[in-house]
Short mmCIF file of C-alpha atoms and ligand atoms in Angstrom, two decimals:
data_model
loop_
_atom_site.label_atom_id
_atom_site.label_comp_id
_atom_site.label_asym_id
_atom_site.label_seq_id
_atom_site.Cartn_x
_atom_site.Cartn_y
_atom_site.Cartn_z
CA MET A 120 72.77 -124.20 23.05
CA PHE A 121 76.47 -123.57 23.33
CA ASP A 122 77.67 -124.19 26.88
CA ARG A 123 80.01 -121.86 28.62
CA ALA A 124 82.76 -123.14 30.88
CA VAL A 125 83.59 -121.07 33.95
CA LEU A 126 86.08 -121.98 36.63
CA HIS A 127 85.90 -120.47 40.10
CA LEU A 128 89.00 -120.59 42.33
CA ASP A 129 88.83 -119.63 45.98
CA LEU A 130 91.73 -119.74 48.42
CA ASP A 131 90.66 -121.46 51.63
CA ALA A 132 90.65 -119.41 54.85
CA PHE A 133 93.10 -117.19 53.02
CA PHE A 134 94.55 -114.91 55.73
CA ALA A 135 94.69 -117.73 58.29
CA SER A 136 96.29 -120.09 55.76
CA VAL A 137 99.00 -117.55 54.96
CA GLU A 138 99.78 -117.22 58.68
CA GLN A 139 99.96 -121.02 59.05
CA LEU A 140 102.25 -121.17 56.04
CA ARG A 141 104.60 -118.52 57.44
CA HIS A 142 104.52 -119.82 60.99
CA PRO A 143 104.62 -123.64 61.00
CA GLU A 144 103.96 -123.66 64.75
CA LEU A 145 100.41 -122.44 63.99
CA ARG A 146 99.56 -125.40 61.78
CA GLY A 147 96.82 -127.63 63.12
CA LYS A 148 95.77 -124.93 65.59
CA PRO A 149 92.72 -122.68 65.78
CA VAL A 150 93.90 -119.33 64.40
CA LEU A 151 91.79 -116.18 64.24
CA ILE A 152 92.72 -113.08 62.27
CA GLY A 153 91.28 -109.81 63.49
CA GLY A 154 91.55 -107.05 66.05
CA LYS A 155 91.46 -107.28 69.79
CA SER A 156 89.19 -104.34 70.52
CA SER A 157 85.72 -104.91 71.97
CA ARG A 158 84.18 -104.17 68.57
CA ALA A 159 86.50 -106.39 66.55
CA VAL A 160 85.23 -109.13 64.25
CA VAL A 161 86.89 -112.26 62.91
CA ALA A 162 88.25 -111.46 59.43
CA SER A 163 89.45 -114.99 58.72
CA CYS A 164 89.82 -118.19 60.73
CA SER A 165 91.57 -121.50 60.21
CA TYR A 166 89.61 -124.70 59.63
CA GLU A 167 90.65 -125.85 63.09
CA ALA A 168 88.78 -122.84 64.50
CA ARG A 169 85.72 -123.56 62.35
CA ARG A 170 85.26 -126.83 64.18
CA PHE A 171 84.25 -124.74 67.20
CA GLY A 172 81.50 -123.10 65.16
CA ILE A 173 83.55 -119.99 64.50
CA HIS A 174 83.15 -118.21 61.17
CA SER A 175 84.33 -114.97 59.65
CA ALA A 176 82.40 -111.78 60.48
CA MET A 177 81.60 -113.21 63.94
CA PRO A 178 82.41 -110.87 66.85
CA MET A 179 85.87 -111.71 68.19
CA ARG A 180 84.44 -111.89 71.69
CA THR A 181 81.95 -114.62 70.72
CA ALA A 182 84.67 -116.54 68.89
CA LEU A 183 86.87 -116.51 71.98
CA GLN A 184 84.01 -117.72 74.13
CA ARG A 185 83.64 -120.70 71.82
CA CYS A 186 87.34 -121.39 71.69
CA PRO A 187 89.30 -119.67 74.48
CA ASP A 188 92.55 -121.28 73.32
CA ALA A 189 92.38 -119.80 69.83
CA ILE A 190 95.41 -117.80 68.74
CA VAL A 191 94.43 -114.28 67.70
CA LEU A 192 96.64 -112.46 65.20
CA ARG A 193 96.43 -108.99 63.81
CA GLY A 194 96.27 -109.07 60.04
CA ASP A 195 99.22 -108.24 57.83
CA MET A 196 97.70 -106.97 54.61
CA GLU A 197 101.08 -106.44 53.02
CA THR A 198 101.86 -110.16 53.17
CA TYR A 199 98.35 -111.20 52.11
CA SER A 200 98.54 -108.82 49.14
CA LYS A 201 101.87 -110.34 48.17
CA TYR A 202 100.45 -113.88 48.15
CA SER A 203 97.35 -112.67 46.33
CA ARG A 204 99.63 -111.22 43.63
CA ILE A 205 101.61 -114.43 43.27
CA VAL A 206 98.39 -116.39 42.68
CA THR A 207 97.14 -113.70 40.27
CA GLU A 208 100.36 -113.86 38.27
CA ILE A 209 100.16 -117.64 37.91
CA ILE A 210 96.57 -117.42 36.69
CA GLU A 211 97.49 -114.54 34.38
CA GLU A 212 100.21 -116.67 32.82
CA GLU A 213 97.93 -119.65 32.27
CA ALA A 214 94.43 -118.36 31.69
CA PRO A 215 93.01 -116.95 28.47
CA LEU A 216 90.50 -114.70 30.27
CA PHE A 217 90.09 -114.20 33.98
CA GLU A 218 88.58 -111.95 36.61
CA LYS A 219 89.95 -111.24 40.04
CA ALA A 220 86.78 -110.98 42.08
CA SER A 221 88.38 -110.35 45.45
CA ILE A 222 91.75 -110.70 47.14
CA ASP A 223 91.33 -114.50 47.21
CA GLU A 224 88.74 -115.34 44.52
CA PHE A 225 89.04 -115.68 40.77
CA TYR A 226 86.90 -116.63 37.79
CA VAL A 227 88.39 -118.04 34.60
CA ASP A 228 86.37 -118.22 31.38
CA LEU A 229 87.34 -121.39 29.54
CA THR A 230 84.52 -121.29 27.02
CA GLY A 231 85.66 -122.70 23.72
CA MET A 232 88.55 -124.60 25.23
CA ASP A 233 88.37 -128.11 23.87
CA ARG A 234 85.09 -129.28 25.42
CA PHE A 235 84.41 -129.72 29.09
CA VAL A 236 86.76 -132.58 29.85
CA GLY A 237 89.73 -130.70 28.39
CA CYS A 238 88.83 -127.73 30.55
CA TRP A 239 88.70 -129.86 33.66
CA LYS A 240 92.13 -131.34 33.05
CA TRP A 241 93.47 -127.83 32.53
CA ALA A 242 91.79 -126.65 35.74
CA VAL A 243 93.18 -129.53 37.79
CA GLU A 244 96.68 -128.72 36.57
CA LEU A 245 96.27 -124.99 37.28
CA ARG A 246 95.20 -125.68 40.86
CA ARG A 247 98.07 -128.09 41.35
CA ARG A 248 100.53 -125.46 40.11
CA ILE A 249 99.15 -122.76 42.42
CA MET A 250 99.34 -125.08 45.43
CA LYS A 251 102.86 -126.18 44.56
CA GLU A 252 104.17 -122.66 44.03
CA THR A 253 102.46 -120.98 46.97
CA GLY A 254 101.88 -123.76 49.50
CA LEU A 255 98.35 -122.45 50.03
CA PRO A 256 95.18 -124.57 50.02
CA LEU A 257 92.48 -123.63 47.53
CA SER A 258 89.23 -125.02 46.23
CA GLN A 259 87.75 -124.81 42.78
CA ALA A 260 84.80 -125.85 40.67
CA LEU A 261 84.09 -125.87 36.96
CA ALA A 262 80.54 -125.28 35.73
CA VAL A 263 78.57 -123.58 32.98
CA ASN A 264 78.43 -120.22 34.73
CA LYS A 265 79.83 -118.11 37.58
CA LEU A 266 77.00 -118.79 39.99
CA VAL A 267 77.16 -122.58 39.85
CA ALA A 268 80.98 -122.54 39.83
CA LYS A 269 81.01 -120.40 42.97
CA VAL A 270 78.56 -122.61 44.83
CA GLY A 271 80.53 -125.63 43.61
CA ALA A 272 83.82 -124.30 44.97
CA GLY A 273 82.10 -123.67 48.31
CA GLN A 274 80.96 -127.28 48.37
CA ALA A 275 84.44 -128.52 47.48
CA LYS A 276 86.00 -126.83 50.53
CA PRO A 277 88.33 -127.35 52.23
CA ASN A 278 91.04 -127.93 49.68
CA GLY A 279 88.97 -129.76 47.11
CA GLU A 280 87.70 -129.55 43.58
CA ARG A 281 84.48 -130.30 41.84
CA LEU A 282 83.24 -130.64 38.28
CA ILE A 283 79.58 -129.84 37.70
CA GLU A 284 78.90 -131.16 34.24
CA ALA A 285 76.77 -129.15 31.85
CA GLY A 286 73.13 -130.05 32.30
CA THR A 287 73.49 -131.21 35.91
CA GLU A 288 73.30 -127.76 37.54
CA ARG A 289 69.80 -128.13 38.96
CA GLN A 290 70.51 -131.61 40.21
CA PHE A 291 73.68 -130.36 41.91
CA LEU A 292 71.97 -127.40 43.58
CA ALA A 293 68.71 -129.10 44.57
CA PRO A 294 69.74 -130.74 47.88
CA LEU A 295 71.66 -127.69 49.16
CA SER A 296 70.36 -125.24 51.73
CA VAL A 297 69.06 -122.01 50.16
CA ARG A 298 71.66 -120.26 52.32
CA LYS A 299 74.35 -121.57 49.96
CA LEU A 300 73.13 -119.38 47.12
CA PRO A 301 75.24 -116.23 46.77
CA GLY A 302 73.35 -113.15 47.87
CA VAL A 303 70.82 -115.06 49.94
CA GLY A 304 71.37 -113.69 53.43
CA ARG A 305 69.87 -114.40 56.79
CA VAL A 306 66.72 -112.33 56.25
CA THR A 307 65.76 -113.90 52.90
CA CYS A 308 66.57 -117.28 54.36
CA GLU A 309 64.22 -116.78 57.30
CA ARG A 310 61.43 -115.61 55.02
CA LEU A 311 61.87 -118.63 52.77
CA CYS A 312 61.92 -120.86 55.81
CA LEU A 313 58.54 -119.46 56.89
CA MET A 314 57.22 -120.47 53.47
CA GLY A 315 58.56 -123.97 54.10
CA VAL A 316 61.43 -123.52 51.63
CA ARG A 317 64.74 -124.80 52.94
CA GLN A 318 66.37 -126.49 49.99
CA VAL A 319 67.34 -124.98 46.66
CA GLY A 320 65.36 -127.69 44.84
CA THR A 321 62.11 -126.57 46.51
CA LEU A 322 62.84 -122.96 45.61
CA ALA A 323 63.57 -123.92 42.00
CA GLN A 324 60.10 -125.47 41.67
CA MET A 325 58.19 -122.47 43.02
CA PRO A 326 56.28 -120.42 40.46
CA PRO A 327 58.40 -117.34 39.65
CA ARG A 328 55.25 -115.17 39.84
CA LEU A 329 54.72 -116.16 43.47
CA LEU A 330 58.33 -115.34 44.33
CA GLU A 331 57.93 -111.97 42.65
CA GLN A 332 54.85 -111.28 44.78
CA ARG A 333 56.72 -112.14 47.96
CA PHE A 334 60.17 -110.70 47.21
CA GLY A 335 59.55 -108.00 44.62
CA LYS A 336 62.14 -107.74 41.89
CA HIS A 337 64.51 -110.03 43.81
CA GLY A 338 61.99 -112.82 43.44
CA LYS A 339 62.84 -113.49 39.82
CA ALA A 340 66.56 -113.38 40.60
CA LEU A 341 66.04 -115.90 43.40
CA TRP A 342 64.24 -118.25 41.06
CA ARG A 343 66.97 -117.93 38.43
CA LYS A 344 69.68 -118.66 41.00
CA ALA A 345 67.82 -121.69 42.31
CA ASN A 346 67.64 -123.00 38.75
CA GLY A 347 71.34 -122.44 38.18
CA ILE A 348 70.74 -119.73 35.57
CA ASP A 349 73.34 -116.95 35.37
CA ASP A 350 74.69 -115.14 32.35
CA THR A 351 76.97 -112.58 34.00
CA PRO A 352 80.23 -112.46 32.07
CA VAL A 353 83.71 -113.01 33.45
CA GLN A 354 85.15 -109.47 33.57
CA PRO A 355 88.60 -109.55 32.02
CA TRP A 356 91.42 -108.64 34.33
CA HIS A 357 93.13 -106.50 31.71
CA GLU A 358 90.22 -104.09 32.07
CA ARG A 359 91.49 -103.48 35.56
CA LYS A 360 88.98 -101.31 37.21
CA SER A 361 90.03 -98.00 38.61
CA ILE A 362 88.54 -94.78 39.91
CA SER A 363 90.12 -91.40 39.47
CA THR A 364 89.70 -87.70 39.93
CA GLU A 365 91.58 -84.58 38.91
CA ARG A 366 91.53 -80.90 39.66
CA THR A 367 92.53 -77.95 37.56
CA PHE A 368 93.30 -74.85 39.56
CA HIS A 369 92.03 -71.37 38.74
CA GLU A 370 95.49 -70.06 39.29
CA ASP A 371 98.64 -72.06 38.70
CA THR A 372 100.68 -72.31 41.86
CA THR A 373 103.97 -73.37 43.42
CA ASP A 374 102.58 -73.33 46.94
CA MET A 375 103.61 -76.79 48.08
CA GLN A 376 101.59 -76.88 51.26
CA TRP A 377 98.49 -75.77 49.45
CA LEU A 378 98.98 -78.42 46.76
CA ARG A 379 99.55 -81.11 49.37
CA ASP A 380 96.34 -80.11 51.09
CA ARG A 381 94.40 -80.34 47.84
CA LEU A 382 95.84 -83.80 47.30
CA THR A 383 94.84 -84.86 50.81
CA GLU A 384 91.35 -83.65 50.07
CA MET A 385 91.21 -85.63 46.82
CA VAL A 386 92.48 -88.81 48.49
CA THR A 387 89.96 -88.45 51.31
CA ARG A 388 87.10 -88.10 48.89
CA LEU A 389 88.17 -90.91 46.56
CA ALA A 390 88.90 -93.27 49.48
CA TRP A 391 85.39 -92.66 50.71
CA GLU A 392 84.11 -93.66 47.25
CA LEU A 393 86.11 -96.88 47.56
CA ARG A 394 84.68 -97.76 50.95
CA LYS A 395 81.18 -96.92 49.81
CA LYS A 396 81.52 -99.28 46.85
CA GLN A 397 83.13 -101.92 49.09
CA LYS A 398 86.31 -101.92 47.07
CA LEU A 399 89.99 -102.07 47.93
CA THR A 400 92.79 -100.67 45.81
CA ALA A 401 96.28 -102.06 45.29
CA ASN A 402 97.65 -99.38 43.01
CA ILE A 403 97.84 -95.62 43.46
CA ALA A 404 98.88 -93.06 40.85
CA VAL A 405 99.44 -89.30 41.07
CA LYS A 406 99.67 -86.95 38.10
CA ILE A 407 100.94 -83.39 37.86
CA ARG A 408 100.44 -81.01 34.96
CA TYR A 409 102.62 -77.93 34.92
CA SER A 410 101.62 -74.56 33.52
CA ASP A 411 103.41 -75.42 30.25
CA PHE A 412 101.10 -78.45 29.96
CA GLN A 413 103.92 -80.95 30.45
CA THR A 414 102.39 -83.82 32.38
CA PHE A 415 104.10 -86.36 34.59
CA SER A 416 102.71 -89.25 36.56
CA ARG A 417 103.91 -91.91 38.90
CA GLN A 418 102.28 -94.99 40.35
CA ARG A 419 103.06 -97.64 42.89
CA LYS A 420 101.72 -100.98 44.02
CA ILE A 421 100.48 -101.00 47.60
CA PRO A 422 98.88 -103.58 49.91
CA TYR A 423 95.09 -103.74 49.43
CA THR A 424 93.51 -100.92 51.36
CA ALA A 425 90.78 -98.27 51.43
CA HIS A 426 92.18 -96.42 54.41
CA ASP A 427 92.61 -92.64 54.29
CA ARG A 428 95.80 -92.41 56.30
CA THR A 429 97.63 -95.07 54.29
CA LEU A 430 96.50 -93.67 50.95
CA ILE A 431 97.35 -90.10 51.92
CA ARG A 432 100.86 -91.20 52.89
CA HIS A 433 101.42 -92.91 49.51
CA ALA A 434 99.90 -90.02 47.57
CA HIS A 435 102.16 -87.50 49.30
CA ASP A 436 105.22 -89.69 48.68
CA LEU A 437 104.41 -89.89 44.99
CA PHE A 438 103.77 -86.16 44.85
CA GLU A 439 107.18 -85.42 46.44
CA GLN A 440 108.86 -87.65 43.87
CA LEU A 441 107.00 -86.00 41.01
CA TYR A 442 107.22 -82.37 41.93
CA GLN A 443 110.78 -81.71 40.86
CA ARG A 444 110.57 -78.75 38.57
CA ARG A 445 109.61 -76.00 40.99
CA GLN A 446 107.27 -74.72 38.32
CA LEU A 447 103.72 -73.57 38.47
CA VAL A 448 101.30 -76.45 38.78
CA ARG A 449 98.08 -76.36 36.84
CA LEU A 450 96.47 -79.70 37.63
CA ILE A 451 96.73 -82.66 39.99
CA GLY A 452 95.26 -86.07 39.20
CA LEU A 453 94.78 -89.09 41.41
CA ARG A 454 93.87 -92.66 40.50
CA PHE A 455 93.24 -95.81 42.52
CA GLY A 456 93.68 -98.91 40.39
CA ASP A 457 93.61 -102.73 40.60
CA LEU A 458 90.32 -102.53 42.44
CA VAL A 459 88.86 -105.68 43.91
CA HIS A 460 85.73 -106.27 45.89
CA GLY A 461 86.37 -106.27 49.62
CA ARG A 462 85.39 -104.49 52.75
CA TYR A 463 88.01 -102.43 54.48
CA GLN A 464 88.52 -104.16 57.79
CA PRO A 465 90.38 -101.68 59.94
CA ASP A 466 90.61 -104.04 62.86
CA LEU A 467 92.94 -106.20 60.84
CA PHE A 468 95.63 -103.59 61.01
CA ASP A 469 97.47 -101.56 63.52
CA ASP A 470 94.92 -98.75 63.68
CA THR A 471 94.09 -97.66 67.15
CA ALA A 472 90.51 -98.10 68.24
CA GLU A 473 89.98 -94.31 68.40
CA GLU A 474 91.19 -93.83 64.86
CA VAL A 475 88.96 -96.57 63.51
CA HIS A 476 86.06 -95.06 65.35
CA LEU A 477 86.81 -91.64 63.90
CA LEU A 478 86.95 -92.98 60.32
CA GLU A 479 83.66 -94.78 60.78
CA ARG A 480 82.03 -91.69 62.25
CA MET A 481 83.27 -89.56 59.35
CA ASP A 482 81.92 -92.06 56.81
CA HIS A 483 78.62 -92.10 58.63
CA ILE A 484 78.36 -88.31 58.41
CA ARG A 485 79.32 -88.36 54.72
CA ALA A 486 76.66 -90.98 54.04
CA ARG A 487 74.04 -88.69 55.56
CA PHE A 488 75.17 -85.25 54.47
CA GLY A 489 77.35 -85.76 51.40
CA PRO A 490 81.05 -86.25 50.71
CA ASP A 491 82.12 -82.74 51.63
CA ALA A 492 80.19 -82.57 54.88
CA ILE A 493 83.32 -83.34 56.82
CA ARG A 494 86.97 -82.72 56.04
CA LEU A 495 90.34 -82.69 57.70
CA ALA A 496 91.10 -79.21 59.04
CA SER A 497 94.19 -78.93 56.84
CA THR A 498 92.14 -79.26 53.68
CA LEU A 499 89.68 -76.46 54.37
CA PRO A 500 89.80 -73.89 51.57
CA ARG A 501 92.07 -70.96 52.39
CA LYS A 502 92.82 -69.26 49.13
CA LYS A 503 92.74 -69.92 45.39
CA ASP A 504 89.47 -71.34 44.27
CA VAL A 505 89.41 -74.87 42.99
CA LEU A 506 87.53 -75.92 39.90
CA PRO A 507 85.54 -79.08 40.45
MG1 MG B 7 88.44 -117.67 50.23
#
């Protein structure tokens, strides 16, 4: 069988590392990134903080109980996005085919590149270049597929690298805790534990039929993971994922306020789609088609976000820049591009607690009653029907 070669790169404690890079006085200290409200969670923490048993997604309050001296910083997504882009550009320059899986994680498909050893040398040099040009720590692993490479990079942390040679996947995974397998959360872990399964090696030797009985359709997937089997492809970055929407109006119009309101409505709906899919966007585009069918569009790069208020502001800016002709408008289009996986973490930013709460409540209502169940007052229909 022809072996694939997949490299996984993962920046270590990304947000915290960027802060330590920018502020040398923070180096060697426990740093937590996240909000200060009672509901805030840790979005990222430095390795110094991890020594106190702190990890990301832990309530900020618990983290501060464990380490009262920790320095808490609000996130600065603009800066993190900038560093994420620098790393992406380096990989883009060097790699034949790569996927940006999240703001700080990448896969590179090196299949066909001069056997495994050649790939490893290439990978070592790529990592060295990223560290030299950004000053950020990162870990990586090379393996025959995405799954094993990802687990490998996790094992190489902090700031390390690991080669898992073809044919040694099962051996590599066997001694690890089942918790190390991607997608195996606390609940699955506890259930496996009750069956006496703690290590991946034990799981790998279970009959797949038994796992299917216990875990339904996830059972087979569990067994495949434990055996280091994964054939998901590296999704090329040039197929940058995006989501978009457009509206053609029944009646062409020059009513600016009305058009702005429609745009707000479109942003609100599409941003909700983003959050539902756990995606963030770093590129927004607005399109206008006039009654004579001339079409213009404009786009801009933005810090990774899925937040209504931020996206509405950018959309309106772009619309102002575009709408120059004072002619009847027939259609408006909106696109969010450069999507990556990531949960919008409002507490990272300068949102007030009330606003965050409001956004969460609105999403909750949409999840129950549909996307149009709740809207900003300004976007309620007044006149001119809108075609879907
Ligand atoms: Mg990371």
